[in-house]
Amino acid sequence: MSPFGVGREPPLVVVHRDLVEVSQRQVLNAGRVETGGKFIGYVLPSPAKAPRSTYGKQVADRWHRISKEIAKGRSCLFLVGSISPGPLARCTDTSLLPDGKFQAAVFQTIERLEPDLEHLGTWHSHHPNGLSEFSSGDIRHYESVVVDPNHGPDHFVAGLCVDERGLAFGLFELFSRKGAHRRVRLTTDQVIVDDSFPSLQAIVEQTEDELRSGRRPAPLESALATAFVIRERQEDSESTSWVVEGRSGPPFLGVVTMTTGAQPHVALSVNMSTPELSLQYDASGVHNTVGARKLTSELLRVVGDLETAVRRARDRS
């Protein structure tokens, strides 16, 4: 009997390519000790239903296509972030004990922005010792985690890499809370690596940097991070500025500047371009962003009316 129910296949596991690249980078930097990370992502009983968040809106179209073209009705586990072992992790050539408090703090910080986010599993490396299978201790730990009432999802994904190729050339196993057979080695058609939608890895790494440094991000910075990649942060006595770019859609570069004081003002400057067109948007001294958005909508309406007038004139000539 399948652990996922009669006639049902295991969930499709979608691993964002950013996580593969993270595993390769960590293995290269780890030297002769094990490394690893905590998988975070989303459980989607209906893959067409994206999380209720800014990130969910960004990726909804792609997830719908995965649901229709690949998953074909199966549930999906989307792994879109990997939290590092943490600054107090204890690593040897045969073991890895992560800094659990640090990992929990990273997860909880991001969870405030992404309330549907889940801890979906873990990965680690055996590159110092060459072991190509999980140890008995690994398996006992995974089995205990998935049945723990504090673990929300019914499944737990475990990844293992054995050399510098990281998770690109490793193995994945799925541990299930329910059913007679609770451990399944996932085949290549049950795990896909995808990069056609944005991951949360940039937010993970930014959050880790902030926690290591002890700097608490401003509310505006946290809000920006849910929708954009923050490339740079500059601060002086009068203002703080963030340089942002998009995770999907046409390429753009934006600068958001917030002044200090009891009533801070926000200035926005965005440049978006394609090979055919370049647009510049500026809203300076804005303390009412809702008003700026309404004015922008009105501008777009005017542009639409002008285009309609030009098209009608051409039709009549």
mmCIF file of C-alpha atoms in Angstrom:
data_model
loop_
_atom_site.group_PDB
_atom_site.id
_atom_site.type_symbol
_atom_site.label_atom_id
_atom_site.label_comp_id
_atom_site.label_asym_id
_atom_site.label_seq_id
_atom_site.Cartn_x
_atom_site.Cartn_y
_atom_site.Cartn_z
ATOM 1 C CA MET A 1 0.000 0.000 0.000
ATOM 2 C CA SER A 2 1.288 3.441 -0.867
ATOM 3 C CA PRO A 3 1.968 5.722 2.126
ATOM 4 C CA PHE A 4 0.160 8.423 0.176
ATOM 5 C CA GLY A 5 -3.114 6.513 -0.206
ATOM 6 C CA VAL A 6 -4.461 3.873 -2.559
ATOM 7 C CA GLY A 7 -3.522 4.639 -6.156
ATOM 8 C CA ARG A 8 -1.803 7.902 -5.240
ATOM 9 C CA GLU A 9 1.720 8.947 -6.118
ATOM 10 C CA PRO A 10 4.018 10.816 -3.722
ATOM 11 C CA PRO A 11 4.006 14.600 -3.965
ATOM 12 C CA LEU A 12 6.031 16.165 -6.730
ATOM 13 C CA VAL A 13 9.101 17.806 -5.190
ATOM 14 C CA VAL A 14 10.113 21.012 -6.968
ATOM 15 C CA VAL A 15 13.598 22.214 -5.990
ATOM 16 C CA HIS A 16 14.514 25.717 -7.053
ATOM 17 C CA ARG A 17 17.887 25.827 -8.812
ATOM 18 C CA ASP A 18 19.079 28.466 -6.348
ATOM 19 C CA LEU A 19 19.129 25.765 -3.672
ATOM 20 C CA VAL A 20 21.327 23.542 -5.840
ATOM 21 C CA GLU A 21 23.739 26.437 -6.285
ATOM 22 C CA VAL A 22 23.701 27.105 -2.519
ATOM 23 C CA SER A 23 24.606 23.460 -1.829
ATOM 24 C CA GLN A 24 27.495 23.606 -4.297
ATOM 25 C CA ARG A 25 28.813 26.842 -2.806
ATOM 26 C CA GLN A 26 28.569 25.564 0.762
ATOM 27 C CA VAL A 27 30.346 22.296 -0.057
ATOM 28 C CA LEU A 28 33.190 24.176 -1.732
ATOM 29 C CA ASN A 29 33.542 26.501 1.275
ATOM 30 C CA ALA A 30 33.161 23.822 3.951
ATOM 31 C CA GLY A 31 36.558 22.201 3.521
ATOM 32 C CA ARG A 32 36.742 18.781 5.159
ATOM 33 C CA VAL A 33 33.647 19.026 7.344
ATOM 34 C CA GLU A 34 30.000 18.363 6.597
ATOM 35 C CA THR A 35 27.619 21.184 5.750
ATOM 36 C CA GLY A 36 23.921 21.427 4.999
ATOM 37 C CA GLY A 37 20.755 23.446 5.376
ATOM 38 C CA LYS A 38 17.089 23.562 6.225
ATOM 39 C CA PHE A 39 14.593 23.458 3.329
ATOM 40 C CA ILE A 40 11.748 25.974 3.471
ATOM 41 C CA GLY A 41 8.893 26.279 1.028
ATOM 42 C CA TYR A 42 5.223 25.580 0.442
ATOM 43 C CA VAL A 43 2.832 22.647 0.508
ATOM 44 C CA LEU A 44 0.258 23.026 -2.203
ATOM 45 C CA PRO A 45 -2.565 20.452 -2.205
ATOM 46 C CA SER A 46 -3.714 22.348 -5.282
ATOM 47 C CA PRO A 47 -0.563 23.605 -7.033
ATOM 48 C CA ALA A 48 -2.646 26.175 -8.886
ATOM 49 C CA LYS A 49 -3.352 27.890 -5.562
ATOM 50 C CA ALA A 50 -0.364 30.099 -4.774
ATOM 51 C CA PRO A 51 0.364 31.449 -1.275
ATOM 52 C CA ARG A 52 -1.548 34.526 -0.181
ATOM 53 C CA SER A 53 1.370 36.908 -0.353
ATOM 54 C CA THR A 54 3.315 39.173 -2.655
ATOM 55 C CA TYR A 55 5.600 36.259 -3.470
ATOM 56 C CA GLY A 56 2.604 34.033 -4.172
ATOM 57 C CA LYS A 57 1.286 36.504 -6.723
ATOM 58 C CA GLN A 58 4.657 36.587 -8.456
ATOM 59 C CA VAL A 59 4.840 32.840 -8.936
ATOM 60 C CA ALA A 60 1.161 31.924 -9.356
ATOM 61 C CA ASP A 61 1.259 31.606 -13.162
ATOM 62 C CA ARG A 62 4.269 29.307 -13.161
ATOM 63 C CA TRP A 63 2.872 27.124 -10.400
ATOM 64 C CA HIS A 64 -0.364 26.788 -12.329
ATOM 65 C CA ARG A 65 1.577 25.569 -15.377
ATOM 66 C CA ILE A 66 3.519 23.075 -13.253
ATOM 67 C CA SER A 67 0.233 21.813 -11.859
ATOM 68 C CA LYS A 68 -1.268 21.369 -15.310
ATOM 69 C CA GLU A 69 1.731 20.146 -17.302
ATOM 70 C CA ILE A 70 3.841 18.202 -14.798
ATOM 71 C CA ALA A 71 2.100 17.469 -11.507
ATOM 72 C CA LYS A 72 -1.206 16.567 -13.191
ATOM 73 C CA GLY A 73 -3.242 16.722 -10.028
ATOM 74 C CA ARG A 74 -0.579 15.583 -7.565
ATOM 75 C CA SER A 75 0.205 17.717 -4.564
ATOM 76 C CA CYS A 76 3.505 19.578 -4.680
ATOM 77 C CA LEU A 77 6.257 20.479 -2.266
ATOM 78 C CA PHE A 78 8.006 23.647 -3.467
ATOM 79 C CA LEU A 79 11.468 24.038 -1.942
ATOM 80 C CA VAL A 80 12.392 27.688 -2.465
ATOM 81 C CA GLY A 81 14.875 28.470 0.307
ATOM 82 C CA SER A 82 17.768 26.894 2.222
ATOM 83 C CA ILE A 83 18.734 28.205 5.662
ATOM 84 C CA SER A 84 22.432 27.732 6.452
ATOM 85 C CA PRO A 85 23.645 25.698 9.468
ATOM 86 C CA GLY A 86 24.236 28.921 11.388
ATOM 87 C CA PRO A 87 27.202 30.571 13.117
ATOM 88 C CA LEU A 88 27.245 28.189 16.112
ATOM 89 C CA ALA A 89 26.876 24.969 14.112
ATOM 90 C CA ARG A 90 29.188 22.125 15.119
ATOM 91 C CA CYS A 91 30.642 20.305 12.126
ATOM 92 C CA THR A 92 33.083 17.434 11.713
ATOM 93 C CA ASP A 93 33.969 15.145 8.830
ATOM 94 C CA THR A 94 31.211 12.734 9.907
ATOM 95 C CA SER A 95 28.582 14.915 11.588
ATOM 96 C CA LEU A 96 26.657 18.177 11.435
ATOM 97 C CA LEU A 97 24.791 19.717 14.368
ATOM 98 C CA PRO A 98 23.135 22.949 13.162
ATOM 99 C CA ASP A 99 22.615 26.085 15.200
ATOM 100 C CA GLY A 100 18.925 25.427 15.818
ATOM 101 C CA LYS A 101 18.158 28.770 17.478
ATOM 102 C CA PHE A 102 19.637 30.677 14.568
ATOM 103 C CA GLN A 103 17.754 28.611 11.969
ATOM 104 C CA ALA A 104 14.485 29.063 13.887
ATOM 105 C CA ALA A 105 15.028 32.839 14.093
ATOM 106 C CA VAL A 106 15.622 33.048 10.328
ATOM 107 C CA PHE A 107 12.506 31.007 9.613
ATOM 108 C CA GLN A 108 10.310 32.995 11.994
ATOM 109 C CA THR A 109 11.493 36.298 10.531
ATOM 110 C CA ILE A 110 10.596 35.239 6.988
ATOM 111 C CA GLU A 111 7.385 33.563 8.134
ATOM 112 C CA ARG A 112 6.072 36.954 9.283
ATOM 113 C CA LEU A 113 6.234 38.038 5.644
ATOM 114 C CA GLU A 114 5.176 34.662 4.215
ATOM 115 C CA PRO A 115 2.609 33.133 6.613
ATOM 116 C CA ASP A 116 2.096 30.014 4.443
ATOM 117 C CA LEU A 117 5.789 29.126 4.603
ATOM 118 C CA GLU A 118 6.693 25.681 5.984
ATOM 119 C CA HIS A 119 9.782 23.799 7.103
ATOM 120 C CA LEU A 120 9.815 21.034 4.490
ATOM 121 C CA GLY A 121 13.024 19.153 5.197
ATOM 122 C CA THR A 122 16.765 19.304 5.321
ATOM 123 C CA TRP A 123 19.899 18.455 3.359
ATOM 124 C CA HIS A 124 23.486 17.763 4.247
ATOM 125 C CA SER A 125 26.734 16.639 2.656
ATOM 126 C CA HIS A 126 28.858 13.527 2.972
ATOM 127 C CA HIS A 127 31.606 15.009 0.829
ATOM 128 C CA PRO A 128 34.333 14.625 3.530
ATOM 129 C CA ASN A 129 33.665 10.916 4.068
ATOM 130 C CA GLY A 130 32.273 9.702 0.720
ATOM 131 C CA LEU A 131 29.251 7.905 2.206
ATOM 132 C CA SER A 132 26.601 7.682 -0.505
ATOM 133 C CA GLU A 133 23.658 6.873 1.770
ATOM 134 C CA PHE A 134 22.020 8.406 4.821
ATOM 135 C CA SER A 135 23.347 7.075 8.105
ATOM 136 C CA SER A 136 21.083 5.191 10.493
ATOM 137 C CA GLY A 137 21.200 8.231 12.772
ATOM 138 C CA ASP A 138 20.041 10.480 9.931
ATOM 139 C CA ILE A 139 17.086 8.199 9.217
ATOM 140 C CA ARG A 140 16.015 7.950 12.854
ATOM 141 C CA HIS A 141 16.095 11.745 13.108
ATOM 142 C CA TYR A 142 13.989 12.279 9.970
ATOM 143 C CA GLU A 143 11.448 9.681 11.087
ATOM 144 C CA SER A 144 11.130 11.373 14.472
ATOM 145 C CA VAL A 145 10.716 14.847 12.948
ATOM 146 C CA VAL A 146 7.895 13.929 10.568
ATOM 147 C CA VAL A 147 5.778 12.342 13.323
ATOM 148 C CA ASP A 148 6.370 15.212 15.740
ATOM 149 C CA PRO A 149 3.100 17.165 16.252
ATOM 150 C CA ASN A 150 5.096 20.390 16.004
ATOM 151 C CA HIS A 151 6.015 19.547 12.403
ATOM 152 C CA GLY A 152 3.106 20.820 10.336
ATOM 153 C CA PRO A 153 3.391 19.100 6.930
ATOM 154 C CA ASP A 154 2.711 15.383 6.466
ATOM 155 C CA HIS A 155 5.999 14.962 4.578
ATOM 156 C CA PHE A 156 9.686 15.660 5.178
ATOM 157 C CA VAL A 157 12.212 15.893 2.320
ATOM 158 C CA ALA A 158 15.778 14.785 2.999
ATOM 159 C CA GLY A 159 18.555 15.590 0.538
ATOM 160 C CA LEU A 160 22.091 14.218 0.473
ATOM 161 C CA CYS A 161 25.089 15.307 -1.603
ATOM 162 C CA VAL A 162 28.420 13.526 -1.768
ATOM 163 C CA ASP A 163 30.720 15.864 -3.696
ATOM 164 C CA GLU A 164 31.140 19.381 -5.117
ATOM 165 C CA ARG A 165 28.187 18.873 -7.446
ATOM 166 C CA GLY A 166 25.946 19.279 -4.406
ATOM 167 C CA LEU A 167 22.277 18.518 -4.749
ATOM 168 C CA ALA A 168 22.629 18.388 -8.540
ATOM 169 C CA PHE A 169 24.088 14.907 -8.116
ATOM 170 C CA GLY A 170 22.732 13.489 -4.901
ATOM 171 C CA LEU A 171 19.671 11.721 -3.631
ATOM 172 C CA PHE A 172 16.328 12.695 -2.160
ATOM 173 C CA GLU A 173 14.144 10.666 0.148
ATOM 174 C CA LEU A 174 10.637 11.450 1.347
ATOM 175 C CA PHE A 175 9.478 10.605 4.866
ATOM 176 C CA SER A 176 5.721 10.473 5.424
ATOM 177 C CA ARG A 177 3.711 10.797 8.613
ATOM 178 C CA LYS A 178 0.992 8.457 7.370
ATOM 179 C CA GLY A 179 0.873 4.980 5.797
ATOM 180 C CA ALA A 180 2.640 1.665 6.251
ATOM 181 C CA HIS A 181 5.704 2.567 4.178
ATOM 182 C CA ARG A 182 6.896 5.889 5.456
ATOM 183 C CA ARG A 183 10.233 6.185 3.718
ATOM 184 C CA VAL A 184 10.493 6.458 -0.078
ATOM 185 C CA ARG A 185 13.557 7.028 -2.295
ATOM 186 C CA LEU A 186 12.431 9.609 -4.833
ATOM 187 C CA THR A 187 13.136 8.886 -8.490
ATOM 188 C CA THR A 188 14.219 11.461 -11.043
ATOM 189 C CA ASP A 189 10.657 11.935 -12.277
ATOM 190 C CA GLN A 190 9.496 12.734 -8.732
ATOM 191 C CA VAL A 191 12.006 15.564 -8.216
ATOM 192 C CA ILE A 192 12.429 18.422 -10.669
ATOM 193 C CA VAL A 193 14.831 21.373 -10.545
ATOM 194 C CA ASP A 194 13.267 24.583 -11.817
ATOM 195 C CA ASP A 195 14.335 28.222 -12.079
ATOM 196 C CA SER A 196 11.474 29.657 -14.111
ATOM 197 C CA PHE A 197 10.091 31.453 -11.044
ATOM 198 C CA PRO A 198 11.838 33.393 -8.264
ATOM 199 C CA SER A 199 13.032 31.744 -5.067
ATOM 200 C CA LEU A 200 13.182 33.134 -1.535
ATOM 201 C CA GLN A 201 16.919 32.474 -1.246
ATOM 202 C CA ALA A 202 17.867 36.145 -1.482
ATOM 203 C CA ILE A 203 15.541 36.904 1.449
ATOM 204 C CA VAL A 204 16.995 33.976 3.417
ATOM 205 C CA GLU A 205 20.561 35.198 2.984
ATOM 206 C CA GLN A 206 19.635 38.797 3.721
ATOM 207 C CA THR A 207 17.865 37.710 6.912
ATOM 208 C CA GLU A 208 20.859 35.632 7.964
ATOM 209 C CA ASP A 209 23.193 38.602 7.471
ATOM 210 C CA GLU A 210 20.922 40.828 9.562
ATOM 211 C CA LEU A 211 20.705 38.332 12.409
ATOM 212 C CA ARG A 212 24.473 37.763 12.429
ATOM 213 C CA SER A 213 25.130 41.492 12.556
ATOM 214 C CA GLY A 214 22.399 42.176 15.094
ATOM 215 C CA ARG A 215 20.813 44.793 12.840
ATOM 216 C CA ARG A 216 17.019 44.817 12.882
ATOM 217 C CA PRO A 217 15.589 45.568 9.409
ATOM 218 C CA ALA A 218 13.251 48.529 9.054
ATOM 219 C CA PRO A 219 9.600 47.609 8.321
ATOM 220 C CA LEU A 220 9.925 49.128 4.851
ATOM 221 C CA GLU A 221 13.016 47.034 4.140
ATOM 222 C CA SER A 222 11.213 43.853 5.182
ATOM 223 C CA ALA A 223 8.241 44.759 3.000
ATOM 224 C CA LEU A 224 10.490 45.477 0.004
ATOM 225 C CA ALA A 225 12.239 42.121 0.445
ATOM 226 C CA THR A 226 8.974 40.220 -0.066
ATOM 227 C CA ALA A 227 8.665 41.522 -3.629
ATOM 228 C CA PHE A 228 12.180 42.459 -4.746
ATOM 229 C CA VAL A 229 15.832 41.556 -4.499
ATOM 230 C CA ILE A 230 17.574 44.201 -2.377
ATOM 231 C CA ARG A 231 20.949 44.757 -3.991
ATOM 232 C CA GLU A 232 22.262 47.543 -1.812
ATOM 233 C CA ARG A 233 21.441 49.454 1.346
ATOM 234 C CA GLN A 234 22.825 52.903 2.183
ATOM 235 C CA GLU A 235 22.203 54.871 5.369
ATOM 236 C CA ASP A 236 23.184 58.289 6.709
ATOM 237 C CA SER A 237 21.861 60.693 9.336
ATOM 238 C CA GLU A 238 19.083 61.971 7.055
ATOM 239 C CA SER A 239 17.805 58.961 5.146
ATOM 240 C CA THR A 240 18.043 55.285 4.254
ATOM 241 C CA SER A 241 18.029 54.077 0.647
ATOM 242 C CA TRP A 242 17.538 50.643 -0.882
ATOM 243 C CA VAL A 243 18.470 49.642 -4.429
ATOM 244 C CA VAL A 244 16.051 46.970 -5.620
ATOM 245 C CA GLU A 245 15.509 44.878 -8.706
ATOM 246 C CA GLY A 246 12.824 42.425 -9.723
ATOM 247 C CA ARG A 247 12.800 38.667 -9.424
ATOM 248 C CA SER A 248 10.620 38.235 -12.503
ATOM 249 C CA GLY A 249 9.140 40.207 -15.376
ATOM 250 C CA PRO A 250 10.904 42.922 -17.420
ATOM 251 C CA PRO A 251 14.289 43.992 -16.007
ATOM 252 C CA PHE A 252 14.173 47.063 -13.807
ATOM 253 C CA LEU A 253 16.232 48.904 -11.238
ATOM 254 C CA GLY A 254 14.654 50.945 -8.482
ATOM 255 C CA VAL A 255 15.769 53.191 -5.644
ATOM 256 C CA VAL A 256 13.582 53.707 -2.576
ATOM 257 C CA THR A 257 14.654 56.438 -0.153
ATOM 258 C CA MET A 258 13.039 57.065 3.243
ATOM 259 C CA THR A 259 13.908 60.132 5.281
ATOM 260 C CA THR A 260 14.340 60.002 9.049
ATOM 261 C CA GLY A 261 12.118 61.885 11.469
ATOM 262 C CA ALA A 262 8.673 61.658 13.009
ATOM 263 C CA GLN A 263 6.956 61.926 9.604
ATOM 264 C CA PRO A 264 9.285 60.255 7.123
ATOM 265 C CA HIS A 265 8.859 60.879 3.417
ATOM 266 C CA VAL A 266 9.529 58.255 0.770
ATOM 267 C CA ALA A 267 10.975 58.899 -2.683
ATOM 268 C CA LEU A 268 10.652 56.299 -5.424
ATOM 269 C CA SER A 269 12.610 56.071 -8.659
ATOM 270 C CA VAL A 270 12.215 53.125 -11.025
ATOM 271 C CA ASN A 271 13.679 52.490 -14.466
ATOM 272 C CA MET A 272 12.247 49.598 -16.467
ATOM 273 C CA SER A 273 13.512 48.703 -19.909
ATOM 274 C CA THR A 274 13.196 46.194 -22.718
ATOM 275 C CA PRO A 275 15.006 46.180 -26.070
ATOM 276 C CA GLU A 276 12.084 48.167 -27.506
ATOM 277 C CA LEU A 277 11.185 50.533 -24.689
ATOM 278 C CA SER A 278 12.493 52.286 -21.586
ATOM 279 C CA LEU A 279 10.308 53.867 -18.891
ATOM 280 C CA GLN A 280 11.272 56.056 -15.942
ATOM 281 C CA TYR A 281 9.011 56.573 -12.918
ATOM 282 C CA ASP A 282 9.760 59.113 -10.198
ATOM 283 C CA ALA A 283 7.716 60.029 -7.128
ATOM 284 C CA SER A 284 9.671 62.321 -4.813
ATOM 285 C CA GLY A 285 8.775 63.390 -1.308
ATOM 286 C CA VAL A 286 5.885 60.977 -1.083
ATOM 287 C CA HIS A 287 4.416 60.406 2.363
ATOM 288 C CA ASN A 288 1.172 59.055 0.910
ATOM 289 C CA THR A 289 2.078 56.151 -1.363
ATOM 290 C CA VAL A 290 -1.606 55.352 -1.899
ATOM 291 C CA GLY A 291 -2.047 58.786 -3.430
ATOM 292 C CA ALA A 292 0.988 58.240 -5.651
ATOM 293 C CA ARG A 293 -0.419 54.916 -6.834
ATOM 294 C CA LYS A 294 -3.780 56.526 -7.644
ATOM 295 C CA LEU A 295 -2.028 59.278 -9.572
ATOM 296 C CA THR A 296 -0.001 56.673 -11.481
ATOM 297 C CA SER A 297 -3.174 54.769 -12.326
ATOM 298 C CA GLU A 298 -4.710 57.971 -13.603
ATOM 299 C CA LEU A 299 -1.613 58.605 -15.724
ATOM 300 C CA LEU A 300 -1.890 55.119 -17.225
ATOM 301 C CA ARG A 301 -5.563 55.792 -17.992
ATOM 302 C CA VAL A 302 -4.626 59.020 -19.772
ATOM 303 C CA VAL A 303 -1.933 57.209 -21.781
ATOM 304 C CA GLY A 304 -4.502 54.556 -22.728
ATOM 305 C CA ASP A 305 -6.972 57.212 -23.865
ATOM 306 C CA LEU A 306 -4.264 58.897 -25.950
ATOM 307 C CA GLU A 307 -3.358 55.581 -27.597
ATOM 308 C CA THR A 308 -7.017 54.934 -28.357
ATOM 309 C CA ALA A 309 -7.374 58.370 -29.946
ATOM 310 C CA VAL A 310 -4.275 57.793 -32.112
ATOM 311 C CA ARG A 311 -5.537 54.374 -33.202
ATOM 312 C CA ARG A 312 -8.983 55.737 -34.127
ATOM 313 C CA ALA A 313 -7.427 58.581 -36.088
ATOM 314 C CA ARG A 314 -5.319 56.087 -38.056
ATOM 315 C CA ASP A 315 -8.357 53.919 -38.767
ATOM 316 C CA ARG A 316 -10.234 56.874 -40.209
ATOM 317 C CA SER A 317 -7.409 58.144 -42.399
#
